[in-house]
Tab-separated table of C-alpha atoms in Angstrom:
chain	number	residue	atom	x	y	z
A	1	UNK	CA	87.409	77.122	119.523
A	2	UNK	CA	87.430	73.342	119.304
A	3	UNK	CA	90.791	71.588	119.495
A	4	UNK	CA	91.068	67.968	118.421
A	5	UNK	CA	94.211	65.979	119.263
A	6	UNK	CA	95.492	62.801	117.681
A	7	UNK	CA	98.568	60.655	118.302
A	8	UNK	CA	101.063	59.532	116.697
A	9	UNK	CA	108.547	59.750	86.126
A	10	UNK	CA	108.434	61.099	83.237
A	11	UNK	CA	108.845	64.164	80.897
A	12	UNK	CA	106.095	64.996	78.428
A	13	UNK	CA	105.649	67.396	75.497
A	14	UNK	CA	103.154	70.176	75.047
A	15	UNK	CA	100.174	69.249	72.987
A	16	UNK	CA	97.040	69.159	75.107
A	17	UNK	CA	94.045	70.266	73.060
A	18	UNK	CA	93.115	73.920	73.368
A	19	UNK	CA	90.302	74.957	75.663
A	20	UNK	CA	86.840	75.438	74.255
A	21	UNK	CA	86.137	78.694	72.442
A	22	UNK	CA	85.297	81.533	74.795
A	23	UNK	CA	87.430	80.378	77.756
A	24	UNK	CA	90.057	83.046	77.218
A	25	UNK	CA	87.423	85.779	77.103
A	26	UNK	CA	85.928	84.439	80.322
A	27	UNK	CA	89.319	84.531	82.067
A	28	UNK	CA	89.995	88.052	80.879
A	29	UNK	CA	86.897	89.220	82.684
A	30	UNK	CA	87.395	87.102	85.790
A	31	UNK	CA	89.140	88.486	88.836
A	32	UNK	CA	90.293	86.317	91.738
A	33	UNK	CA	87.596	84.507	93.646
A	34	UNK	CA	86.326	86.715	96.449
A	35	UNK	CA	85.852	85.356	99.948
A	36	UNK	CA	82.946	82.963	100.037
A	37	UNK	CA	80.246	83.685	102.628
A	38	UNK	CA	80.405	80.270	104.260
A	39	UNK	CA	83.892	78.794	103.709
A	40	UNK	CA	83.604	76.190	106.434
A	41	UNK	CA	80.832	74.453	104.524
A	42	UNK	CA	82.358	74.883	101.090
A	43	UNK	CA	83.271	71.721	99.198
A	44	UNK	CA	85.702	71.379	96.327
A	45	UNK	CA	84.565	73.674	93.529
A	46	UNK	CA	83.452	71.952	90.326
A	47	UNK	CA	82.467	73.438	86.988
A	48	UNK	CA	81.012	71.115	84.393
A	49	UNK	CA	82.697	71.004	81.006
A	50	UNK	CA	81.451	70.100	77.551
A	51	UNK	CA	81.454	66.592	76.169
A	52	UNK	CA	84.206	67.664	73.771
A	53	UNK	CA	86.424	68.817	76.659
A	54	UNK	CA	85.758	65.571	78.518
A	55	UNK	CA	86.805	63.632	75.456
A	56	UNK	CA	89.946	65.770	75.074
A	57	UNK	CA	90.949	65.196	78.695
A	58	UNK	CA	90.435	61.454	78.345
A	59	UNK	CA	92.419	61.386	75.105
A	60	UNK	CA	95.298	63.303	76.728
A	61	UNK	CA	95.430	60.724	79.519
A	62	UNK	CA	95.263	57.779	77.121
A	63	UNK	CA	98.072	59.215	75.000
A	64	UNK	CA	100.336	59.732	78.016
A	65	UNK	CA	100.447	63.517	77.647
A	66	UNK	CA	98.698	63.905	81.004
A	67	UNK	CA	98.828	61.539	84.028
A	68	UNK	CA	95.744	59.469	84.806
A	69	UNK	CA	93.158	60.591	87.330
A	70	UNK	CA	95.015	61.041	90.658
A	71	UNK	CA	98.114	59.334	89.214
A	72	UNK	CA	101.346	60.679	90.718
A	73	UNK	CA	104.259	61.537	88.420
A	74	UNK	CA	107.526	63.289	89.202
A	75	UNK	CA	111.005	64.008	87.926
A	76	UNK	CA	113.841	61.633	88.816
A	77	UNK	CA	115.306	64.076	91.354
A	78	UNK	CA	112.157	64.155	93.521
A	79	UNK	CA	110.891	61.455	95.882
A	80	UNK	CA	107.408	61.493	97.398
A	81	UNK	CA	107.981	60.655	101.071
A	82	UNK	CA	104.558	61.103	102.654
A	83	UNK	CA	100.971	62.208	102.285
A	84	UNK	CA	98.688	62.969	105.225
A	85	UNK	CA	95.044	63.263	104.084
A	86	UNK	CA	92.573	65.730	105.557
A	87	UNK	CA	91.083	64.680	108.864
A	88	UNK	CA	88.770	66.723	111.091
A	89	UNK	CA	89.131	69.868	108.987
A	90	UNK	CA	87.354	69.190	105.698
A	91	UNK	CA	87.669	72.635	104.109
A	92	UNK	CA	90.144	73.919	101.539
A	93	UNK	CA	93.799	73.561	102.580
A	94	UNK	CA	95.743	76.824	102.293
A	95	UNK	CA	99.107	78.190	103.438
A	96	UNK	CA	101.970	76.788	105.564
A	97	UNK	CA	104.339	78.087	108.241
A	98	UNK	CA	107.158	76.355	110.131
A	99	UNK	CA	108.839	76.458	113.531
A	100	UNK	CA	111.407	73.965	114.780
A	101	UNK	CA	110.036	70.480	114.242
A	102	UNK	CA	106.493	71.720	113.522
A	103	UNK	CA	104.564	72.633	110.391
A	104	UNK	CA	101.394	74.733	110.669
A	105	UNK	CA	98.822	74.212	107.925
A	106	UNK	CA	95.946	76.589	107.238
A	107	UNK	CA	92.509	75.360	106.209
A	108	UNK	CA	89.252	77.231	105.588
A	109	UNK	CA	87.925	75.454	108.694
A	110	UNK	CA	90.880	76.320	110.982
A	111	UNK	CA	94.453	75.037	111.191
A	112	UNK	CA	96.410	71.853	111.799
A	113	UNK	CA	99.780	71.372	113.494
A	114	UNK	CA	102.129	68.595	112.352
A	115	UNK	CA	105.219	67.188	114.035
A	116	UNK	CA	107.661	66.830	111.121
A	117	UNK	CA	110.670	65.608	113.103
A	118	UNK	CA	110.419	62.516	110.898
A	119	UNK	CA	109.536	63.917	107.461
A	120	UNK	CA	108.666	60.445	106.224
A	121	UNK	CA	105.931	60.142	108.823
A	122	UNK	CA	104.407	63.484	109.900
A	123	UNK	CA	102.221	63.237	112.999
A	124	UNK	CA	99.212	65.411	113.775
A	125	UNK	CA	99.680	67.270	117.052
A	126	UNK	CA	96.505	69.388	117.032
A	127	UNK	CA	93.607	70.407	114.818
A	128	UNK	CA	91.846	73.643	115.690
A	129	UNK	CA	88.367	74.309	114.341
A	130	UNK	CA	87.988	78.038	113.655
A	131	UNK	CA	86.205	78.673	110.344
A	132	UNK	CA	86.863	81.789	108.295
A	133	UNK	CA	88.420	81.903	104.828
A	134	UNK	CA	91.122	81.761	104.016
A	135	UNK	CA	92.951	81.230	107.271
A	136	UNK	CA	96.296	82.405	105.941
A	137	UNK	CA	98.748	81.395	108.667
A	138	UNK	CA	102.095	82.438	110.175
A	139	UNK	CA	103.998	82.048	113.437
A	140	UNK	CA	106.466	84.063	115.494
A	141	UNK	CA	107.750	82.824	118.844
A	142	UNK	CA	104.754	81.727	120.903
A	143	UNK	CA	102.238	83.474	118.662
A	144	UNK	CA	100.272	82.155	115.683
A	145	UNK	CA	98.425	84.517	113.348
A	146	UNK	CA	95.345	83.610	111.306
A	147	UNK	CA	93.596	85.693	108.640
A	148	UNK	CA	89.808	85.814	108.338
A	149	UNK	CA	88.517	87.079	104.994
A	150	UNK	CA	84.852	86.180	105.166
A	151	UNK	CA	82.106	88.065	106.926
A	152	UNK	CA	81.292	86.409	110.270
A	153	UNK	CA	78.750	86.991	113.035
A	154	UNK	CA	81.548	87.731	115.536
A	155	UNK	CA	85.260	87.125	116.123
A	156	UNK	CA	84.881	83.791	117.905
A	157	UNK	CA	85.773	80.357	116.532
A	158	UNK	CA	82.092	79.415	116.739
A	159	UNK	CA	80.932	82.300	114.566
A	160	UNK	CA	78.557	81.828	111.661
A	161	UNK	CA	78.377	83.460	108.261
A	162	UNK	CA	76.773	86.900	108.191
A	163	UNK	CA	76.411	89.418	105.339
A	164	UNK	CA	79.126	92.052	105.060
A	165	UNK	CA	76.345	94.594	104.641
A	166	UNK	CA	75.618	94.308	108.378
A	167	UNK	CA	77.647	96.632	110.578
A	168	UNK	CA	78.001	94.042	113.343
A	169	UNK	CA	79.799	91.589	111.023
A	170	UNK	CA	83.462	90.838	111.736
A	171	UNK	CA	86.555	89.873	109.761
A	172	UNK	CA	90.244	90.488	110.368
A	173	UNK	CA	93.174	88.944	112.274
A	174	UNK	CA	93.117	86.306	115.011
A	175	UNK	CA	96.041	85.583	117.332
A	176	UNK	CA	96.728	82.316	119.174
A	177	UNK	CA	99.211	81.378	121.877
A	178	UNK	CA	101.047	78.222	120.749
A	179	UNK	CA	103.446	77.812	123.652
A	180	UNK	CA	101.709	74.452	124.099
A	181	UNK	CA	101.472	73.046	120.579
A	182	UNK	CA	98.890	70.463	121.647
A	183	UNK	CA	96.610	73.134	123.110
A	184	UNK	CA	96.665	76.418	121.159
A	185	UNK	CA	94.812	79.207	122.940
A	186	UNK	CA	92.898	81.983	121.197
A	187	UNK	CA	94.143	85.221	122.781
A	188	UNK	CA	93.323	88.204	120.559
A	189	UNK	CA	91.381	89.472	117.571
A	190	UNK	CA	91.709	92.674	115.563
A	191	UNK	CA	89.089	93.774	113.043
A	192	UNK	CA	90.545	95.232	109.855
A	193	UNK	CA	89.000	97.063	106.928
A	194	UNK	CA	87.817	94.538	104.318
A	195	UNK	CA	89.075	91.668	106.462
A	196	UNK	CA	92.411	89.912	106.001
A	197	UNK	CA	92.909	87.936	102.822
A	198	UNK	CA	96.587	87.433	103.619
A	199	UNK	CA	99.027	88.896	106.119
A	200	UNK	CA	102.780	89.349	106.502
A	201	UNK	CA	104.831	89.546	109.695
A	202	UNK	CA	107.576	92.069	110.391
A	203	UNK	CA	108.913	90.661	113.680
A	204	UNK	CA	110.868	92.686	116.198
A	205	UNK	CA	112.159	91.808	119.660
A	206	UNK	CA	109.245	93.246	121.657
A	207	UNK	CA	106.554	93.552	119.002
A	208	UNK	CA	105.331	91.868	115.864
A	209	UNK	CA	104.026	94.118	113.118
A	210	UNK	CA	101.429	92.562	110.838
A	211	UNK	CA	100.784	93.892	107.342
A	212	UNK	CA	97.207	92.975	106.434
A	213	UNK	CA	96.322	92.659	102.754
A	214	UNK	CA	92.666	92.890	101.734
A	215	UNK	CA	90.634	94.219	98.840
A	216	UNK	CA	87.258	94.463	97.072
A	217	UNK	CA	85.489	97.287	98.960
A	218	UNK	CA	81.849	98.191	98.383
A	219	UNK	CA	79.698	101.158	99.305
A	220	UNK	CA	77.265	98.585	100.764
A	221	UNK	CA	79.875	97.267	103.255
A	222	UNK	CA	80.054	99.429	106.398
A	223	UNK	CA	83.508	98.066	107.319
A	224	UNK	CA	84.950	97.944	103.807
A	225	UNK	CA	84.343	101.292	102.147
A	226	UNK	CA	86.018	102.545	98.975
A	227	UNK	CA	88.566	103.800	98.331
A	228	UNK	CA	90.559	100.964	99.851
A	229	UNK	CA	93.991	101.990	98.608
A	230	UNK	CA	96.335	100.720	101.312
A	231	UNK	CA	97.044	98.102	103.954
A	232	UNK	CA	96.289	97.810	107.659
A	233	UNK	CA	99.312	97.741	109.978
A	234	UNK	CA	98.745	95.925	113.284
A	235	UNK	CA	101.139	96.142	116.239
A	236	UNK	CA	101.134	93.076	118.497
A	237	UNK	CA	103.104	93.259	121.792
A	238	UNK	CA	104.675	89.835	122.335
A	239	UNK	CA	104.129	89.934	126.091
A	240	UNK	CA	100.584	91.291	125.824
A	241	UNK	CA	99.036	90.134	122.531
A	242	UNK	CA	95.583	91.026	123.835
A	243	UNK	CA	96.636	94.667	123.269
A	244	UNK	CA	97.063	94.121	119.523
A	245	UNK	CA	95.660	97.028	117.519
A	246	UNK	CA	95.745	98.728	114.134
A	247	UNK	CA	98.330	101.520	114.294
A	248	UNK	CA	98.250	102.766	110.701
A	249	UNK	CA	96.624	102.445	107.300
A	250	UNK	CA	99.282	103.677	104.858
A	251	UNK	CA	97.966	104.718	101.457
A	252	UNK	CA	99.970	102.882	98.799
A	253	UNK	CA	98.030	104.125	95.777
A	254	UNK	CA	97.344	107.857	96.122
A	255	UNK	CA	96.258	107.894	92.458
A	256	UNK	CA	93.904	104.954	93.001
A	257	UNK	CA	96.113	102.305	91.416
A	258	UNK	CA	95.505	100.392	88.208
A	259	UNK	CA	92.009	101.311	86.933
A	260	UNK	CA	91.482	97.918	85.290
A	261	UNK	CA	88.836	97.656	82.570
A	262	UNK	CA	87.871	99.373	80.350
A	263	UNK	CA	91.211	101.224	80.350
A	264	UNK	CA	93.138	97.967	80.779
A	265	UNK	CA	90.928	95.062	79.685
A	266	UNK	CA	91.556	91.789	81.446
A	267	UNK	CA	93.452	93.455	84.324
A	268	UNK	CA	92.115	93.615	87.871
A	269	UNK	CA	91.329	97.059	89.230
A	270	UNK	CA	93.597	97.774	92.201
A	271	UNK	CA	91.565	98.106	95.406
A	272	UNK	CA	94.232	96.953	97.864
A	273	UNK	CA	96.944	94.302	97.977
A	274	UNK	CA	96.703	90.534	97.711
A	275	UNK	CA	100.030	89.635	99.307
A	276	UNK	CA	103.213	91.276	100.557
A	277	UNK	CA	106.633	89.713	101.068
A	278	UNK	CA	109.200	91.375	103.318
A	279	UNK	CA	112.939	90.840	103.655
A	280	UNK	CA	113.537	92.429	107.072
A	281	UNK	CA	117.346	92.145	106.923
A	282	UNK	CA	117.260	94.455	103.894
A	283	UNK	CA	114.373	96.695	105.109
A	284	UNK	CA	112.636	95.851	101.857
A	285	UNK	CA	109.202	94.635	100.788
A	286	UNK	CA	107.486	93.654	97.562
A	287	UNK	CA	103.742	93.998	97.150
A	288	UNK	CA	101.527	92.046	94.772
A	289	UNK	CA	98.549	94.343	94.579
A	290	UNK	CA	95.933	93.194	92.070
A	291	UNK	CA	96.821	95.416	89.102
A	292	UNK	CA	100.159	96.676	90.429
A	293	UNK	CA	103.544	95.427	91.605
A	294	UNK	CA	105.318	97.398	94.323
A	295	UNK	CA	108.790	97.744	95.803
A	296	UNK	CA	108.901	99.581	99.114
A	297	UNK	CA	111.062	100.345	102.118
A	298	UNK	CA	110.099	99.120	105.607
A	299	UNK	CA	112.856	100.888	107.559
A	300	UNK	CA	109.998	102.324	109.593
A	301	UNK	CA	107.647	99.307	109.755
A	302	UNK	CA	104.663	101.416	110.779
A	303	UNK	CA	105.148	103.680	107.767
A	304	UNK	CA	106.230	101.766	104.654
A	305	UNK	CA	107.505	103.969	101.822
A	306	UNK	CA	106.985	103.209	98.123
A	307	UNK	CA	110.214	102.994	96.087
A	308	UNK	CA	108.881	101.819	92.725
A	309	UNK	CA	105.692	100.595	91.113
A	310	UNK	CA	105.125	98.620	87.917
A	311	UNK	CA	102.210	97.331	85.838
A	312	UNK	CA	101.888	94.713	83.120
A	313	UNK	CA	98.690	95.431	81.243
A	314	UNK	CA	99.440	92.918	78.494
A	315	UNK	CA	99.985	89.578	80.244
A	316	UNK	CA	99.217	89.992	83.968
A	317	UNK	CA	95.613	89.759	85.141
A	318	UNK	CA	96.090	89.705	88.922
A	319	UNK	CA	99.339	90.366	90.827
A	320	UNK	CA	99.124	87.615	93.459
A	321	UNK	CA	102.409	87.151	95.364
A	322	UNK	CA	106.092	88.082	95.391
A	323	UNK	CA	109.425	86.414	96.182
A	324	UNK	CA	112.871	88.033	96.466
A	325	UNK	CA	116.067	86.256	95.599
A	326	UNK	CA	118.577	86.233	98.448
A	327	UNK	CA	120.835	88.959	97.048
A	328	UNK	CA	117.838	91.278	96.626
A	329	UNK	CA	118.515	92.099	93.002
A	330	UNK	CA	115.500	90.188	91.660
A	331	UNK	CA	111.874	89.670	92.563
A	332	UNK	CA	109.414	87.123	91.166
A	333	UNK	CA	105.767	88.189	90.921
A	334	UNK	CA	103.012	85.667	90.220
A	335	UNK	CA	99.881	86.188	88.134
A	336	UNK	CA	96.771	84.390	89.421
A	337	UNK	CA	94.889	84.425	86.142
A	338	UNK	CA	91.338	83.182	86.629
A	339	UNK	CA	91.511	83.542	90.413
A	340	UNK	CA	92.625	79.969	91.028
A	341	UNK	CA	89.421	78.629	89.540
A	342	UNK	CA	90.173	77.986	85.882
A	343	UNK	CA	92.329	75.826	83.628
A	344	UNK	CA	95.063	78.173	82.382
A	345	UNK	CA	98.028	75.861	81.688
A	346	UNK	CA	97.070	75.074	78.113
A	347	UNK	CA	97.752	76.208	74.565
A	348	UNK	CA	94.764	78.567	74.519
A	349	UNK	CA	96.224	80.682	77.320
A	350	UNK	CA	99.860	80.297	76.288
A	351	UNK	CA	103.191	80.618	78.139
A	352	UNK	CA	103.031	84.259	79.239
A	353	UNK	CA	99.686	84.467	81.056
A	354	UNK	CA	98.976	82.905	84.461
A	355	UNK	CA	102.757	82.838	84.829
A	356	UNK	CA	105.576	84.332	86.887
A	357	UNK	CA	107.088	87.680	85.961
A	358	UNK	CA	110.785	87.992	86.789
A	359	UNK	CA	112.047	91.502	87.508
A	360	UNK	CA	115.581	92.708	88.148
A	361	UNK	CA	116.010	95.325	90.868
A	362	UNK	CA	118.457	97.932	89.597
A	363	UNK	CA	119.913	101.025	91.216
A	364	UNK	CA	120.383	101.869	94.876
A	365	UNK	CA	118.356	102.998	97.848
A	366	UNK	CA	115.179	104.911	97.110
A	367	UNK	CA	116.156	105.136	93.441
A	368	UNK	CA	115.874	101.412	92.795
A	369	UNK	CA	113.689	100.315	89.897
A	370	UNK	CA	111.910	97.116	88.896
A	371	UNK	CA	112.951	96.079	85.391
A	372	UNK	CA	111.078	93.261	83.648
A	373	UNK	CA	113.239	90.408	82.328
A	374	UNK	CA	111.090	87.385	81.451
A	375	UNK	CA	108.125	85.128	82.185
A	376	UNK	CA	108.246	81.607	83.562
A	377	UNK	CA	105.429	79.111	83.275
A	378	UNK	CA	105.503	75.333	83.583
A	379	UNK	CA	105.482	73.695	80.161
A	380	UNK	CA	104.145	70.350	81.327
A	381	UNK	CA	100.735	69.886	79.681
A	382	UNK	CA	97.630	69.931	81.848
A	383	UNK	CA	94.125	68.755	80.986
A	384	UNK	CA	91.462	71.371	80.368
A	385	UNK	CA	89.710	70.076	83.503
A	386	UNK	CA	92.707	70.979	85.727
A	387	UNK	CA	92.826	74.309	87.548
A	388	UNK	CA	96.432	75.372	87.055
A	389	UNK	CA	98.077	78.733	87.726
A	390	UNK	CA	101.189	80.215	89.371
A	391	UNK	CA	100.783	80.215	93.156
A	392	UNK	CA	102.779	80.239	96.422
A	393	UNK	CA	106.444	79.232	96.575
A	394	UNK	CA	109.777	79.928	98.257
A	395	UNK	CA	113.421	80.201	97.336
A	396	UNK	CA	115.743	77.225	97.846
A	397	UNK	CA	118.828	78.647	99.617
A	398	UNK	CA	121.919	77.943	97.502
A	399	UNK	CA	124.700	80.518	97.270
A	400	UNK	CA	125.329	81.757	93.775
A	401	UNK	CA	122.047	80.416	92.386
A	402	UNK	CA	118.469	81.648	92.304
A	403	UNK	CA	116.290	78.568	92.791
A	404	UNK	CA	112.643	78.345	93.716
A	405	UNK	CA	110.022	75.742	94.545
A	406	UNK	CA	106.466	76.704	93.711
A	407	UNK	CA	102.892	75.435	93.821
A	408	UNK	CA	100.795	75.472	90.631
A	409	UNK	CA	97.498	74.021	91.879
A	410	UNK	CA	96.910	70.987	89.637
A	411	UNK	CA	100.102	71.823	87.777
A	412	UNK	CA	101.713	70.379	90.897
A	413	UNK	CA	105.011	71.410	92.449
A	414	UNK	CA	107.724	72.925	90.269
A	415	UNK	CA	111.409	73.422	91.075
A	416	UNK	CA	112.948	76.018	88.791
A	417	UNK	CA	116.091	78.082	88.265
A	418	UNK	CA	116.056	81.828	87.543
A	419	UNK	CA	119.761	82.509	88.069
A	420	UNK	CA	119.652	83.921	84.552
A	421	UNK	CA	116.565	86.064	84.969
A	422	UNK	CA	116.091	86.190	81.191
A	423	UNK	CA	116.182	82.395	80.780
A	424	UNK	CA	114.398	80.615	83.660
A	425	UNK	CA	114.015	76.846	83.445
A	426	UNK	CA	112.306	74.032	85.350
A	427	UNK	CA	114.652	71.469	86.928
A	428	UNK	CA	112.191	69.250	88.813
A	429	UNK	CA	108.495	68.581	89.331
A	430	UNK	CA	105.851	66.583	91.197
A	431	UNK	CA	102.193	66.404	90.255
A	432	UNK	CA	99.006	64.389	90.347
A	433	UNK	CA	96.777	63.753	87.381
A	434	UNK	CA	93.352	65.361	87.024
A	435	UNK	CA	90.872	64.990	89.872
A	436	UNK	CA	88.212	64.559	87.219
A	437	UNK	CA	87.796	64.326	83.458
A	438	UNK	CA	84.237	65.643	83.448
A	439	UNK	CA	84.560	68.893	85.429
A	440	UNK	CA	87.025	71.697	86.154
A	441	UNK	CA	87.924	71.060	89.802
A	442	UNK	CA	89.920	73.266	92.182
A	443	UNK	CA	92.632	71.081	93.688
A	444	UNK	CA	96.404	70.634	93.840
A	445	UNK	CA	99.112	72.351	95.903
A	446	UNK	CA	98.171	75.755	97.334
A	447	UNK	CA	101.658	76.232	98.787
A	448	UNK	CA	104.973	74.454	98.254
A	449	UNK	CA	107.908	75.539	100.428
A	450	UNK	CA	111.481	74.409	101.120
A	451	UNK	CA	112.255	74.016	104.819
A	452	UNK	CA	115.305	72.369	106.402
A	453	UNK	CA	116.070	69.982	103.578
A	454	UNK	CA	112.576	69.012	102.424
A	455	UNK	CA	109.720	70.377	100.340
A	456	UNK	CA	106.364	70.596	102.107
A	457	UNK	CA	103.162	71.082	100.143
A	458	UNK	CA	99.594	71.730	101.297
A	459	UNK	CA	97.322	70.218	98.657
A	460	UNK	CA	93.892	71.848	98.530
A	461	UNK	CA	92.115	68.500	98.305
A	462	UNK	CA	94.632	65.704	98.957
A	463	UNK	CA	96.281	66.891	102.168
A	464	UNK	CA	99.840	67.460	103.390
A	465	UNK	CA	102.698	66.178	101.190
A	466	UNK	CA	106.413	65.806	101.912
A	467	UNK	CA	108.922	65.646	99.055
A	468	UNK	CA	112.669	65.019	99.022
A	469	UNK	CA	114.756	66.805	96.423
A	470	UNK	CA	118.114	65.269	95.481
A	471	UNK	CA	119.991	67.299	92.888
A	472	UNK	CA	123.569	68.591	92.788
A	473	UNK	CA	122.198	72.071	92.023
A	474	UNK	CA	120.015	72.158	95.131
A	475	UNK	CA	121.847	69.839	97.550
A	476	UNK	CA	123.841	72.664	99.250
A	477	UNK	CA	120.515	73.960	100.625
A	478	UNK	CA	120.294	70.889	102.857
A	479	UNK	CA	122.999	72.420	105.065
A	480	UNK	CA	120.910	75.538	105.762
A	481	UNK	CA	118.835	75.150	108.931
A	482	UNK	CA	116.150	77.522	110.192
A	483	UNK	CA	114.388	77.769	113.548
A	484	UNK	CA	111.344	79.370	111.955
A	485	UNK	CA	109.997	80.101	108.487
A	486	UNK	CA	107.137	82.267	107.319
A	487	UNK	CA	107.785	82.457	103.602
A	488	UNK	CA	106.272	85.947	103.275
A	489	UNK	CA	108.820	87.055	105.891
A	490	UNK	CA	111.921	85.962	104.024
A	491	UNK	CA	114.947	85.189	106.171
A	492	UNK	CA	118.528	86.050	105.331
A	493	UNK	CA	119.661	82.469	104.888
A	494	UNK	CA	123.398	83.172	104.819
A	495	UNK	CA	123.931	85.941	107.370
A	496	UNK	CA	122.610	84.591	110.638
């Protein structure tokens, strides 16, 4: 491990030209991008486009339908307070976690800790070099958790890429002691089947349970054999994290899950989960699992129990993440159409694909059901060179309303209202114009979360952004203060 320390708009109408013929067919066949073999050396992904698409992107900018290259636009209720560019860690920026006055930002090359006591001027406290995609990150007390979902030569922070076909290869969970924020210490590692694409904490007083989501097994991978129809559950003793170990692998799909194509063309075959969100105060969890959406009980955290399961084989390609509303009668699932590597916010794809699916939770106890209500997708036009799709977000805690802030890659940051789950609507936004007009480029916010009065966004390419939201509908949230926030471990904002 290497630790490096440093001191201290407008509204537009739909009308972007449709994507070139064949793009939709390509997206239907494309699953999410699998872990790259050498994420630490990976630059921003670029895919060349045709001359016609270049001309269309340029025309959209010139007409004002789309912002100019790297131009920042936003709604009147959002102010851009700060941007901190990448520094020592040059890889792809990923997820965020929060504790007190600190924000923890994942990156394919490791993680970065910011002091956000002054949101207008975040200061870097530490940068830790520890390559391994995608370095999904969370914190609990003095422990920081980091996912590794690429095959490495060993579990150290100086490991190198190594084929998953080799038995000695490693991927899984890493644990750091962050009692000294300026000097995080690597204290434990746990190998998990098929690595750890994402993870979710279920914290208790003496232990932290970690639900590890991973997928894409192969008969050629000794440590990632099919069927891979569940999740790894790790138990981490707070006072002895070096004793962390897998304690269960609950099977969530005894029937194998969604079969995908050819039965369901354009839908990912379920071979595990992508992300899980838990609401510990309600003993409830929602799983976004490739071709399936799950609702399950976590009363016994080592043995989660499925309550309901849904599929959408018409408009959902890849169930990516989940978010409960505070009263636990709704859940928002996101569809990562194109795997975060394609332009999907355009007329060719339409408003129902690469979107959010809003489900009501009806009934009681183990008889609860997920009932589909509507889709939500940003209607701000994006150039055909902009990777845009529903991604990570969090609720904005206001009693009596269901509000959410969400990242959309190059679609930017969206603030939207789903109080009426049948009629969701956007109420604020922040975005940058295309990175390029001559290539499809992966960039934009990976995560956008509301924490203690501000929106924090980790932009894949541009760095760490801080936004201020001033709106009578969201202002009550400014009075809600948290000591810690891992968005996939949703707090009970109003009963603490």
